[in-house]
PDB file of C-alpha atoms in Angstrom:
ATOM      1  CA  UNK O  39       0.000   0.000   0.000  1.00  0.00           C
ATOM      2  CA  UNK O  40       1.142   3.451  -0.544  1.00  0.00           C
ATOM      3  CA  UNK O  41       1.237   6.683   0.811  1.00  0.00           C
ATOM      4  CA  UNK O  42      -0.719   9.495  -0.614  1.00  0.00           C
ATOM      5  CA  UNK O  43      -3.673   7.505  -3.138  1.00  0.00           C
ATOM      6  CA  UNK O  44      -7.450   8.197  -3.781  1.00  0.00           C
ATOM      7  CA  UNK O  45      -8.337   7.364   0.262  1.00  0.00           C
ATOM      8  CA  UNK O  46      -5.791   9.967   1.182  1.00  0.00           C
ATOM      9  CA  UNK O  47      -3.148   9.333   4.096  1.00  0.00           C
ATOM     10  CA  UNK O  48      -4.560   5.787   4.869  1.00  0.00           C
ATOM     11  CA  UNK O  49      -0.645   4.329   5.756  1.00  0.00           C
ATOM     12  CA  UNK O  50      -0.201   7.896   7.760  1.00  0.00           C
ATOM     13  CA  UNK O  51      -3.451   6.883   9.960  1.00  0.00           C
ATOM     14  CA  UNK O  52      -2.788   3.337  10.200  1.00  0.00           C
ATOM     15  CA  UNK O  53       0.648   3.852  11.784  1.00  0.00           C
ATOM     16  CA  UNK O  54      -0.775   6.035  14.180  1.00  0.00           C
ATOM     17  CA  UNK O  55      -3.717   3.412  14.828  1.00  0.00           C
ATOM     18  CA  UNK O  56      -1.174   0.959  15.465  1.00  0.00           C
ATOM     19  CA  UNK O  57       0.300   3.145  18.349  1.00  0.00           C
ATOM     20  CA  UNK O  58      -2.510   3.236  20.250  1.00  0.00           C
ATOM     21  CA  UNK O  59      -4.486   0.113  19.587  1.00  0.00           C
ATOM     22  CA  UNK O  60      -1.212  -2.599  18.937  1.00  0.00           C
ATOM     23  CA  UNK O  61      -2.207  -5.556  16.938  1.00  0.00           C
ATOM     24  CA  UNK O  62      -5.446  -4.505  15.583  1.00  0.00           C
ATOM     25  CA  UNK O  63      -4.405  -4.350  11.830  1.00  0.00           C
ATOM     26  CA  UNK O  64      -4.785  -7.506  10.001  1.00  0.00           C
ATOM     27  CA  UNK O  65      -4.433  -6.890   6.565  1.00  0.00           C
ATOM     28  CA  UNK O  66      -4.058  -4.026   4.383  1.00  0.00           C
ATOM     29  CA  UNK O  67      -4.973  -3.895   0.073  1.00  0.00           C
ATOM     30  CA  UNK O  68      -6.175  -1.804  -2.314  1.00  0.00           C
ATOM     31  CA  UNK O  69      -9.487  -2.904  -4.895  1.00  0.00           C
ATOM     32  CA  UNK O  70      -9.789  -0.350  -7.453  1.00  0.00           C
ATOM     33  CA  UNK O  71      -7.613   2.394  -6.315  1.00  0.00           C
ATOM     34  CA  UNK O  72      -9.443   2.711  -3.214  1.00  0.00           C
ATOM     35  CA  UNK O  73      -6.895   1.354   0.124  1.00  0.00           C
ATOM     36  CA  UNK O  74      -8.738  -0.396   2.786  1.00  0.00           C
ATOM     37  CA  UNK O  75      -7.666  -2.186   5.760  1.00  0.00           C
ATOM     38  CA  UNK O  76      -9.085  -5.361   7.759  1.00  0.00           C
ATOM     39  CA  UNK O  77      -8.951  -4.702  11.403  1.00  0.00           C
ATOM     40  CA  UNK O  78     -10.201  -6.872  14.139  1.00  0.00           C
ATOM     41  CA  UNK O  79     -13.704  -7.542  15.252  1.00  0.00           C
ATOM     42  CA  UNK O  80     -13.476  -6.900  18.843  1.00  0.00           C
ATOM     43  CA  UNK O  81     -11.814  -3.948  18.387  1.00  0.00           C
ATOM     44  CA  UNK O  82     -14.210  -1.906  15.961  1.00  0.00           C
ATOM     45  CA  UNK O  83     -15.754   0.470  18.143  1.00  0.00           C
ATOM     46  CA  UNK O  84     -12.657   1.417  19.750  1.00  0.00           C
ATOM     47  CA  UNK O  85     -11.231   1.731  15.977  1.00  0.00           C
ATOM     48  CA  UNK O  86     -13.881   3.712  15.216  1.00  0.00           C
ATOM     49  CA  UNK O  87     -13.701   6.067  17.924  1.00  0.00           C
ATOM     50  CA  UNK O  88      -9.883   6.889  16.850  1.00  0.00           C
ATOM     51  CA  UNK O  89     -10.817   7.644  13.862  1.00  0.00           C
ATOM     52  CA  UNK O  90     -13.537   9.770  14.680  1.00  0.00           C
ATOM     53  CA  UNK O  91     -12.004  11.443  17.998  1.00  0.00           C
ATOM     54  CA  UNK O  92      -8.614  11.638  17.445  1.00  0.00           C
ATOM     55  CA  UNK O  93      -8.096  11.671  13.100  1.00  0.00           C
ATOM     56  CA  UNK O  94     -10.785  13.592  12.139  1.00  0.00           C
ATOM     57  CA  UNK O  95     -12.947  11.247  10.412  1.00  0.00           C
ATOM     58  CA  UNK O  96     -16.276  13.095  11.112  1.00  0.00           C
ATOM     59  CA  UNK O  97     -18.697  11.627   8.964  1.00  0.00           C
ATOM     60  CA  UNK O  98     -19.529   7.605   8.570  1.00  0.00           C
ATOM     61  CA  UNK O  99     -20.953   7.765   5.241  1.00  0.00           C
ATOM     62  CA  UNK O 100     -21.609   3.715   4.775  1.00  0.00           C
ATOM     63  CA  UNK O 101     -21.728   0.644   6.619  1.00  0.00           C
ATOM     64  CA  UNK O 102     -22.669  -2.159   4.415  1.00  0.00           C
ATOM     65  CA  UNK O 103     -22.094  -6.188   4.381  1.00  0.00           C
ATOM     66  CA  UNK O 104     -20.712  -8.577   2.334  1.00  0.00           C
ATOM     67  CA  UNK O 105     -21.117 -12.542   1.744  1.00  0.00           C
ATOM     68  CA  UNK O 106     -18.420 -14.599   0.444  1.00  0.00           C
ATOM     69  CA  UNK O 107     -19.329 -18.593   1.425  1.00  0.00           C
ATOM     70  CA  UNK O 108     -16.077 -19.830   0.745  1.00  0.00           C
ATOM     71  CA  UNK O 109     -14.524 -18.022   2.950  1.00  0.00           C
ATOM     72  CA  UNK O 110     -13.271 -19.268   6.736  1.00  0.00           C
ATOM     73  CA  UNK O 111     -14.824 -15.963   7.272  1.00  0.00           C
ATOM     74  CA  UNK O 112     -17.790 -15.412   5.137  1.00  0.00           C
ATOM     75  CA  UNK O 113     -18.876 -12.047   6.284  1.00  0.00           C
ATOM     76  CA  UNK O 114     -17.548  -8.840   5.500  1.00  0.00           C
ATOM     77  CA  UNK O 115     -18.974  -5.431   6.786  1.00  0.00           C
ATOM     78  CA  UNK O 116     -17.408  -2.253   5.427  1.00  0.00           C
ATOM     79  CA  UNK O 117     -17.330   0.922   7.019  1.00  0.00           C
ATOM     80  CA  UNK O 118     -16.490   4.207   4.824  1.00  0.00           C
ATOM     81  CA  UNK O 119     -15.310   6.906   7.086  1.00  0.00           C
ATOM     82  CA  UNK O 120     -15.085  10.520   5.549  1.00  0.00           C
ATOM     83  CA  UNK O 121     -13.043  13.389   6.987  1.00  0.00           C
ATOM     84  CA  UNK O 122     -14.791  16.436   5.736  1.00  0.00           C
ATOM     85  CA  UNK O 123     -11.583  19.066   7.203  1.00  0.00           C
ATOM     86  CA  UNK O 124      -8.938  17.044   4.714  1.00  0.00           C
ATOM     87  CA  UNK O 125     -11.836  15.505   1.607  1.00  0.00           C
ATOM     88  CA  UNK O 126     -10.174  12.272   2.980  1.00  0.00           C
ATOM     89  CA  UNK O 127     -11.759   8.975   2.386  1.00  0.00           C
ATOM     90  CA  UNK O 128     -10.587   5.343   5.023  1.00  0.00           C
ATOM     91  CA  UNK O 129     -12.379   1.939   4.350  1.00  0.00           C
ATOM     92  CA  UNK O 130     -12.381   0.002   7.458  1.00  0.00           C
ATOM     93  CA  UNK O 131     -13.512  -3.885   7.256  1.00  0.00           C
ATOM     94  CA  UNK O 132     -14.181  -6.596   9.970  1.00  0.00           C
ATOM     95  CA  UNK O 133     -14.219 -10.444   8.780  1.00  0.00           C
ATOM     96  CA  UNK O 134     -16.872 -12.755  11.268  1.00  0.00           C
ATOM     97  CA  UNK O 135     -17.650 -16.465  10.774  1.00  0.00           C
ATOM     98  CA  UNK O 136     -21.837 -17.007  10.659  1.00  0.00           C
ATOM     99  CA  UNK O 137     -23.016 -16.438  14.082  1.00  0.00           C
ATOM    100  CA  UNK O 138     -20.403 -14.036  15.028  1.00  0.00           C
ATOM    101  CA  UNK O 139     -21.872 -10.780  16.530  1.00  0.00           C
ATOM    102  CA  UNK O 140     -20.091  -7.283  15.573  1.00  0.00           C
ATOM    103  CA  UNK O 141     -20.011  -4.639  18.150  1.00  0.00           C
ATOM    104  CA  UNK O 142     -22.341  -1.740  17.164  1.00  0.00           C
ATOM    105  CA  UNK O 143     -20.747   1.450  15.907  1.00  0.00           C
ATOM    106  CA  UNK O 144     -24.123   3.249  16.561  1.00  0.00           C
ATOM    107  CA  UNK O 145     -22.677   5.040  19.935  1.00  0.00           C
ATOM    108  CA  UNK O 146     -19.914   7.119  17.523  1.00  0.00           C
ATOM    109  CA  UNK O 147     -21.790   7.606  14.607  1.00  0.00           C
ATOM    110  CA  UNK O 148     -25.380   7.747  15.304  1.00  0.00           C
ATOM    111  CA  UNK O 149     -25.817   6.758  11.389  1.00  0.00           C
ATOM    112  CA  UNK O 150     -24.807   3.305  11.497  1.00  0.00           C
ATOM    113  CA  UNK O 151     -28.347   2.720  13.777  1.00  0.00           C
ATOM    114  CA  UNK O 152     -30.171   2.264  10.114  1.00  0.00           C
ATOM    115  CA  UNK O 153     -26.815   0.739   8.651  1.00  0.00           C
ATOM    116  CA  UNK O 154     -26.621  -1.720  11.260  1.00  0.00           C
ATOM    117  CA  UNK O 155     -30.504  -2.640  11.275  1.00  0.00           C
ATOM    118  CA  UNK O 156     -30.140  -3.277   7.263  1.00  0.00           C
ATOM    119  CA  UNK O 157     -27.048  -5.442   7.592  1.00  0.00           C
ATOM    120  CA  UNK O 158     -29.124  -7.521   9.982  1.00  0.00           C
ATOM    121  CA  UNK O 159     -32.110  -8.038   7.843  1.00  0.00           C
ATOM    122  CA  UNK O 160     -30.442  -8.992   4.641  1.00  0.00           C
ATOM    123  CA  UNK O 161     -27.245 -10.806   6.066  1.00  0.00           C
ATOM    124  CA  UNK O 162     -28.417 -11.953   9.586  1.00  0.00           C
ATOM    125  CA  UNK O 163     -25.361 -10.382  11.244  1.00  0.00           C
ATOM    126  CA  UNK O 164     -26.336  -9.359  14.528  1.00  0.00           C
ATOM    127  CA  UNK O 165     -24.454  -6.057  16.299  1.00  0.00           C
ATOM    128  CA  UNK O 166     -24.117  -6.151  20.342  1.00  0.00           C
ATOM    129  CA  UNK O 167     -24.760  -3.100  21.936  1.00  0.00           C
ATOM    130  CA  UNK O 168     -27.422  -2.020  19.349  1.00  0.00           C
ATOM    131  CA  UNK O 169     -30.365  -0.364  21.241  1.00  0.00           C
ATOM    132  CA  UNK O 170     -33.017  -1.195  18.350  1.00  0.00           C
ATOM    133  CA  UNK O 171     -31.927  -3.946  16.259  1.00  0.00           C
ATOM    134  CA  UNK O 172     -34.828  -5.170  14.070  1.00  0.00           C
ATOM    135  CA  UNK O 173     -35.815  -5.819  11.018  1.00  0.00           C
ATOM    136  CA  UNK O 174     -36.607  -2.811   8.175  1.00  0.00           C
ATOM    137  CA  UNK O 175     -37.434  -4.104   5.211  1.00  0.00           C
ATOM    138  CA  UNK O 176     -38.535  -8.013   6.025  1.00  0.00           C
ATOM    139  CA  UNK O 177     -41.236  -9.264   7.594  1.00  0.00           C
ATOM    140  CA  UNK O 178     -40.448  -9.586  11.426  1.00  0.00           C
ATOM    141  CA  UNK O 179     -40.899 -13.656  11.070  1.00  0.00           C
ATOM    142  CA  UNK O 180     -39.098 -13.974   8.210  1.00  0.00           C
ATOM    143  CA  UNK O 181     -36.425 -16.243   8.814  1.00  0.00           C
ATOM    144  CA  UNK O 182     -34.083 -15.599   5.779  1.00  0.00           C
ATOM    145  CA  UNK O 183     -31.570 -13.090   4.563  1.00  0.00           C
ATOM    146  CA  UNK O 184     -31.863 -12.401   1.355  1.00  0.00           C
ATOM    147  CA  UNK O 185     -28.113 -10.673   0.452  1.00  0.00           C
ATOM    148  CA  UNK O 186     -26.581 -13.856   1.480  1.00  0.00           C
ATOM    149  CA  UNK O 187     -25.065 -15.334  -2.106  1.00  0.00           C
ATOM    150  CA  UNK O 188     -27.030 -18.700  -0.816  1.00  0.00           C
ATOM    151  CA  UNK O 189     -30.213 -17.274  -1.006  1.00  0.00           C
ATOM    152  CA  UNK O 190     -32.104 -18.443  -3.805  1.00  0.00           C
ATOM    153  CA  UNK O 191     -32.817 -16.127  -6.579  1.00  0.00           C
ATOM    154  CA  UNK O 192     -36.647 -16.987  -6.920  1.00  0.00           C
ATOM    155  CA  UNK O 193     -37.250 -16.703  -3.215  1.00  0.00           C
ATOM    156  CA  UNK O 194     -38.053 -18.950  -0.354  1.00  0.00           C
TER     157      UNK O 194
END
């Protein structure tokens, strides 16, 4: 990964990540000139705070998921942070098996309530610490996600 790229200063942030919350890089890449790094599950929300409190990164304009079944860790969620002070773009990601619960990001970006609520209905990805996670576009007793790659393309 370098420098200075379409994301901005992503290496400059990660290095100072890594001071304060050792270990919690996984993996870094690019995917169509746009840098992103894996970080750890567990430590999203404390991630996410950084970023917000202490780089700048004001505005959480995405959270979405991902399904890749072949995977040892067939989830993905995304999170697009946005520093409006610099026009600066980071995209963080967290990898969970099925079943795995992601910490809500919902107390430092009060957006990611309706992100979060979404992810759960189409992915079944549940987020602790969520005060109101339910579904918003399925029926309550619905019992399958449709964004998941298994999901039939006629339906259940």
């Amino acid at each position: 990964m370098t420098g200075i790229n379409s994301m901005g200063r992503i290496d400059e942030h990660l290095e100072e990540l890594k001071k304060n919350i050792p270990d919690c890089v996984l993996e870094t890449g690019s995917y169509n000139d746009q840098d992103f790094a894996v970080v750890k599950a567990d430590k999203i929300l404390d991630i996410c705070r950084f970023f917000k409190d202490r780089l700048g990164f004001d505005f959480l304009t995405d959270v979405c998921g991902a399904h890749f079944p072949e995977r040892e860790y067939p989830f993905e969620i995304i999170f697009h942070l946005y520093s409006f002070k610099r026009n600066e773009r980071v995209r963080l990601k967290i990898r969970l098996k099925d079943g795995d619960e992601a910490p809500s990001v919902s107390s430092v970006w009060r957006s990611a309530d309706w992100n979060e609520r979404e992810i759960f209905d189409m992915f079944g990805i549940r987020f602790s610490g969520h005060t109101d996670l339910r579904r918003i576009l399925m029926p309550e007793e619905y019992n399958e996600f449709p964004l998941r790659k298994d999901f039939p393309v006629q339906g259940r």
